[in-house]
């Protein structure tokens, strides 16, 4: 089955988490326990569920973890739209991340 670290989707989602942490450092400080925290948790959930499900013996178990990762990605897409609407990120940043979300999905 190989190591989960060799999966391109896992590698891209880890890179996404890193970018998101850097981006959300610039969010308003009053959002640290709100949107910033939600975005960070949703982003971390994506590669975490991929790696947790990968060594499962059952394909159905693995698929369930991939569905959870996909759900976290949808949550993240929503949070980024809210961030754009609140002017925490620019339209250009939103589009850039949306492209990455589509690629990971």
Tab-separated table of C-alpha atoms in Angstrom:
chain	number	residue	atom	x	y	z
A	1	UNK	CA	0.000	0.000	0.000
A	2	UNK	CA	2.965	2.346	0.532
A	3	UNK	CA	3.497	5.190	2.912
A	4	UNK	CA	0.886	7.970	3.137
A	5	UNK	CA	3.702	10.530	2.819
A	6	UNK	CA	4.132	9.495	-0.812
A	7	UNK	CA	0.537	10.495	-1.626
A	8	UNK	CA	0.456	13.721	-3.635
A	9	UNK	CA	-2.856	14.732	-2.062
A	10	UNK	CA	-1.329	14.383	1.420
A	11	UNK	CA	1.742	16.419	0.398
A	12	UNK	CA	-0.388	19.187	-1.120
A	13	UNK	CA	-2.705	19.293	1.878
A	14	UNK	CA	0.263	19.608	4.280
A	15	UNK	CA	1.563	22.502	2.161
A	16	UNK	CA	-1.914	24.029	2.277
A	17	UNK	CA	-1.936	23.878	6.098
A	18	UNK	CA	1.407	25.668	6.213
A	19	UNK	CA	0.157	28.422	3.890
A	20	UNK	CA	-3.050	28.783	5.887
A	21	UNK	CA	-1.181	29.183	9.173
A	22	UNK	CA	0.933	31.967	7.636
A	23	UNK	CA	-2.127	33.655	6.140
A	24	UNK	CA	-4.231	33.510	9.300
A	25	UNK	CA	-1.432	35.097	11.350
A	26	UNK	CA	-2.617	38.310	9.681
A	27	UNK	CA	-6.267	37.853	10.696
A	28	UNK	CA	-7.586	40.208	13.371
A	29	UNK	CA	-6.461	39.181	16.857
A	30	UNK	CA	-10.073	39.095	18.066
A	31	UNK	CA	-10.640	36.180	15.631
A	32	UNK	CA	-7.993	33.918	17.204
A	33	UNK	CA	-10.650	31.837	18.985
A	34	UNK	CA	-13.183	32.254	16.182
A	35	UNK	CA	-12.607	32.026	12.466
A	36	UNK	CA	-8.822	31.695	12.715
A	37	UNK	CA	-9.127	28.663	14.978
A	38	UNK	CA	-11.869	27.093	12.835
A	39	UNK	CA	-9.849	27.530	9.644
A	40	UNK	CA	-6.707	26.075	11.172
A	41	UNK	CA	-8.522	23.064	12.632
A	42	UNK	CA	-10.339	22.317	9.371
A	43	UNK	CA	-7.108	22.570	7.379
A	44	UNK	CA	-5.167	20.286	9.743
A	45	UNK	CA	-7.991	17.758	9.584
A	46	UNK	CA	-7.460	17.160	5.872
A	47	UNK	CA	-3.954	15.608	5.873
A	48	UNK	CA	-4.573	14.129	9.322
A	49	UNK	CA	-7.538	12.078	8.112
A	50	UNK	CA	-5.714	11.017	4.970
A	51	UNK	CA	-2.780	9.760	7.025
A	52	UNK	CA	-4.985	8.154	9.693
A	53	UNK	CA	-7.084	6.278	7.150
A	54	UNK	CA	-4.262	5.188	4.858
A	55	UNK	CA	-2.950	2.235	6.943
A	56	UNK	CA	-6.450	0.800	7.565
A	57	UNK	CA	-6.879	-2.776	6.455
A	58	UNK	CA	-10.314	-2.169	5.004
A	59	UNK	CA	-10.917	-0.063	1.904
A	60	UNK	CA	-14.261	0.992	3.392
A	61	UNK	CA	-12.510	2.340	6.491
A	62	UNK	CA	-10.034	4.268	4.357
A	63	UNK	CA	-12.818	5.682	2.213
A	64	UNK	CA	-14.612	6.876	5.357
A	65	UNK	CA	-11.497	8.826	6.436
A	66	UNK	CA	-11.220	10.311	2.933
A	67	UNK	CA	-14.860	11.416	3.178
A	68	UNK	CA	-14.088	13.136	6.484
A	69	UNK	CA	-11.094	14.880	4.867
A	70	UNK	CA	-13.327	15.973	1.989
A	71	UNK	CA	-15.867	17.326	4.476
A	72	UNK	CA	-13.146	19.335	6.199
A	73	UNK	CA	-12.139	20.738	2.831
A	74	UNK	CA	-15.739	21.844	2.166
A	75	UNK	CA	-15.794	23.460	5.613
A	76	UNK	CA	-12.557	25.265	4.757
A	77	UNK	CA	-13.986	26.524	1.455
A	78	UNK	CA	-16.934	28.023	3.351
A	79	UNK	CA	-14.654	29.650	5.923
A	80	UNK	CA	-12.553	31.213	3.180
A	81	UNK	CA	-15.652	32.662	1.524
A	82	UNK	CA	-16.630	34.168	4.889
A	83	UNK	CA	-13.075	35.498	5.284
A	84	UNK	CA	-13.323	37.172	1.882
A	85	UNK	CA	-16.728	38.640	2.714
A	86	UNK	CA	-15.270	40.079	5.952
A	87	UNK	CA	-12.274	41.486	4.009
A	88	UNK	CA	-9.790	39.370	5.974
A	89	UNK	CA	-8.441	38.149	2.619
A	90	UNK	CA	-8.487	39.670	-0.849
A	91	UNK	CA	-10.360	38.361	-3.860
A	92	UNK	CA	-7.011	37.300	-5.319
A	93	UNK	CA	-6.103	35.311	-2.189
A	94	UNK	CA	-9.556	33.737	-2.185
A	95	UNK	CA	-9.194	32.654	-5.832
A	96	UNK	CA	-5.677	31.330	-5.225
A	97	UNK	CA	-6.815	29.166	-2.325
A	98	UNK	CA	-9.995	28.097	-4.131
A	99	UNK	CA	-7.819	26.704	-6.930
A	100	UNK	CA	-5.822	24.745	-4.343
A	101	UNK	CA	-9.008	23.461	-2.714
A	102	UNK	CA	-10.279	22.186	-6.062
A	103	UNK	CA	-6.966	20.469	-6.781
A	104	UNK	CA	-6.924	18.725	-3.393
A	105	UNK	CA	-10.591	17.694	-3.702
